[in-house]
Amino acid sequence: MTFPKHLTAALLLAASLPAAAQVRQETLLTSGWKFTKGDQPDGAKPGLNDAKWQTVSVPHDWAISGPFDGKNDQQVVKIEQNGEKEATLKSGRTGGLPFVGVGWYRRQLNVPALGKDGKAVLLFDGAMSDAHVYLNGKQVMAWPYGYNSFSVDITPYLNAKGPNTLAVRLENQTESSRWYPGAGLYRNVHLITTPGAHVPLWGTYLTTPEVSAASATVKLKTKVEVPAGSPGLVLYTALLDAKGKTVAQANTPVVAGQEVEQTFTVASPKLWSPETPTMYKAASMLMAGKVIQDKYETPFGIRTFKFEKGKGFSLNGQPRKFKGVCNHHDLGPLGAAINVAALRHQLTILKDMGCDAIRTSHNMPAPELMTLCDEMGFMVMEESFDEWKSPKVKNGYSQYFDEWSERDLVNLVHRDRNHPSTIMWSIGNEVPDQSNPNGPAMAKRLQDIVHREDPTRPVTMGMDRYADDLKYGIAAVLDIPGFNYKPRWYADAYSKLPQGFVLGSETASTVSSRGVYKFPVVLGKEMRYPDNQSSSYDVEYCPWSQIPDIEFAAQDDLPYALGEFVWTGFDYLGEPTPYDEKWPSHSSYFGIIDLAGQPKDRYYLYRAKWNPAQPTVHLLPHWTWPGREGQVTPVYCYTNGTSAELFVNGKSQGRQTKAGPGATDPQTRYRLQWKDVVYQPGSIKVVAYDAQGKTIGTEEIRTSGAPHHIKLATDHTKLTADGQDLAYVTARVEDAQGNLCPDATNELRFAVSGAGTFRAIGNGDATNLEAFQTPQMHAFKGQLVAIVQAGSTAGAVQVKASAAGLKDGTLQLATGK
């Protein structure tokens, strides 16, 4: 079936027009907000004088500005999933930031004329937390879970001739989280207006049931809301490729009360994968004769995947294993307020490491993350809950589970089921209900809800109570049994469970501080030191976890192991294990990348394993150790070469070769180690070789002299002048020869001028109490990162960093449309 020419042209034109010219209008409500902390009895009333409230932009995290204090949300708890036997005082568990309490937001809402049967809908991508939404003094919606998206039809509450006052009350309880949750309208708020007949929010469901190199079948189901008395309607849909070319089309009459089902065939489809994240778009127009009633777009990708007993996972017919990380939602120095440039920055770093999958720990992600995963090529495990009925914290999700879990799951699935990046749904993480005889029934109920709303994807969860998971049967219920920190039990699980595969849903939990090295170098569980830091030799871990090498070996040796999701990709605010009882630690040590976005040594261990296409040669530790002369100072090399030779001050320390499968010590399979090197000032150099003996790369580290200057470098020099784009500027304290001074702690001061502004700063130190929002901070291990935000007009941006006794560092950026 084909379009009439005028309708084909109209459809293509509609797909290309800006939002303001559309029949459907969607506006981000970013500006014009007033905010105050603390309860306001009259906060919802239109006549309230809010002139003295703070003027803010949304997304907004009202707690990230601090100050840090160990008394903020102190918790006396026994963390059962960590194996604790008694309750102790946890001072930095939720980040030491003042997120507890009530916050109010207000703004005037200008709604376009709706006409007969028109509708206005507010969509909240997330609001932390217990949101109560008011329009013109009346409550129109309440939604407790701070991580989920929700919407409300405000049409009945509008003043037709205006003005309209929108108000939102949010409240965070004490002991409601195990990490920093953020506070406020930290995700976007949308106003969506539609005419009479229209496609409702999340009104399409697109699947690709048959895929081959020759063709793909695409099925699109579309809901249409049709007011009484509407004329005959037809839904016209064109599938557009990445260049905007029509590759298939259909037109289907609309029957009131029924979904419109359309089927397409795409010849020679370009398949979506992490390596080739090709996107298509279904552009639909709802027509009454030649009059456009509504337009709706559904981005999608064409791909197929399988989980097969005894074989594992395959994507587009190619076997592969997930090389994934778990990430919390905060963006380090930016807090929880969503920013697309910050998300893209994180994903770019992970992509270079070879990461191809994200687990949204332990909650619904921001929709912007899902769009970026589609476009950049990351497979996603979308997770929903950290608690079911049994609590982990006093005021956690368990208080809402019975009433809200189905609604929360339905919203998540409806919002995100068209994303090709979404590969599986997770219904929970380490829930205590694993040890409840009713746990399997709860899991089945949640899994059935997901299957009802999306039969195309499997369901998993992160389980940590292995004996109970098998004893009570919850592991057998799931489509995919996901185990946290159980590589030694994979074979046993495979032999006893019906699925025929296992997933490392959370792995490693190795702890380290960037640039910190502890001696002697020993494999250690729950190691603690007076400086509240952990060793970057990557040999320290938690009572329940392992070093990366053990999981690597299990994944390499077991064909039925589906892959892993490492805890975590980035450090995050809160949960400062192993120092959660010792202030001032207030951010995690688990990250492969620190809180400021600087890779730790462990980054290169994973890169060497996960990104074989790019050579990796990385040496550690640094080589500036005054007072250690003559003492044993082991040297490690992380490389995807098979062997390497180390030189100290030009003298060979021998050539090491990686061990093969079956090695008693898994470290010898993935790391090259010279354990008996004696420190003398000078240099260390490594030359790495592939299996054929060809050099793949070298690295040399020299002993540094006194701090001399600041060197600035950035992830990119050209920014979009949209008021949101970011540049991450790394500042290094170097000696006169350009060597990093690894123990420098100079206070660096930043000045940003021109077409950009200073946004935030971080040094990656989990004990640092300096504010992220002021343009100065002490370097940690010789480095820190300043974040510069583009303005809304094109031009040059000058960045200068200065410190007493050091030569300034300067950098120029450019912004443009």
Short mmCIF file of C-alpha atoms in Angstrom, two decimals, residues 624 702-711 732-742 744 746 805-808:
data_model
loop_
_atom_site.label_atom_id
_atom_site.label_comp_id
_atom_site.label_asym_id
_atom_site.label_seq_id
_atom_site.Cartn_x
_atom_site.Cartn_y
_atom_site.Cartn_z
CA THR A 624 58.07 9.59 42.64
CA ARG A 702 59.70 9.51 35.24
CA THR A 703 60.35 10.75 38.75
CA SER A 704 58.99 14.28 39.00
CA GLY A 705 60.68 17.39 40.26
CA ALA A 706 59.12 20.30 42.11
CA PRO A 707 55.73 21.60 40.93
CA HIS A 708 56.31 24.22 38.25
CA HIS A 709 53.18 24.86 36.17
CA ILE A 710 49.57 23.91 35.50
CA LYS A 711 48.72 22.13 32.27
CA ARG A 732 47.61 18.70 35.95
CA VAL A 733 50.30 20.05 38.25
CA GLU A 734 53.56 19.33 36.40
CA ASP A 735 57.26 19.87 36.94
CA ALA A 736 59.40 21.92 34.55
CA GLN A 737 59.87 18.89 32.26
CA GLY A 738 56.14 18.13 32.00
CA ASN A 739 56.01 15.20 34.44
CA LEU A 740 52.93 14.87 36.65
CA CYS A 741 53.63 15.75 40.28
CA PRO A 742 51.67 12.86 41.82
CA ALA A 744 50.76 17.84 44.53
CA ASN A 746 48.05 22.94 45.35
CA GLY A 805 53.99 29.63 43.03
CA LEU A 806 52.95 27.93 39.78
CA LYS A 807 52.84 29.16 36.20
CA ASP A 808 49.24 29.61 35.02
#
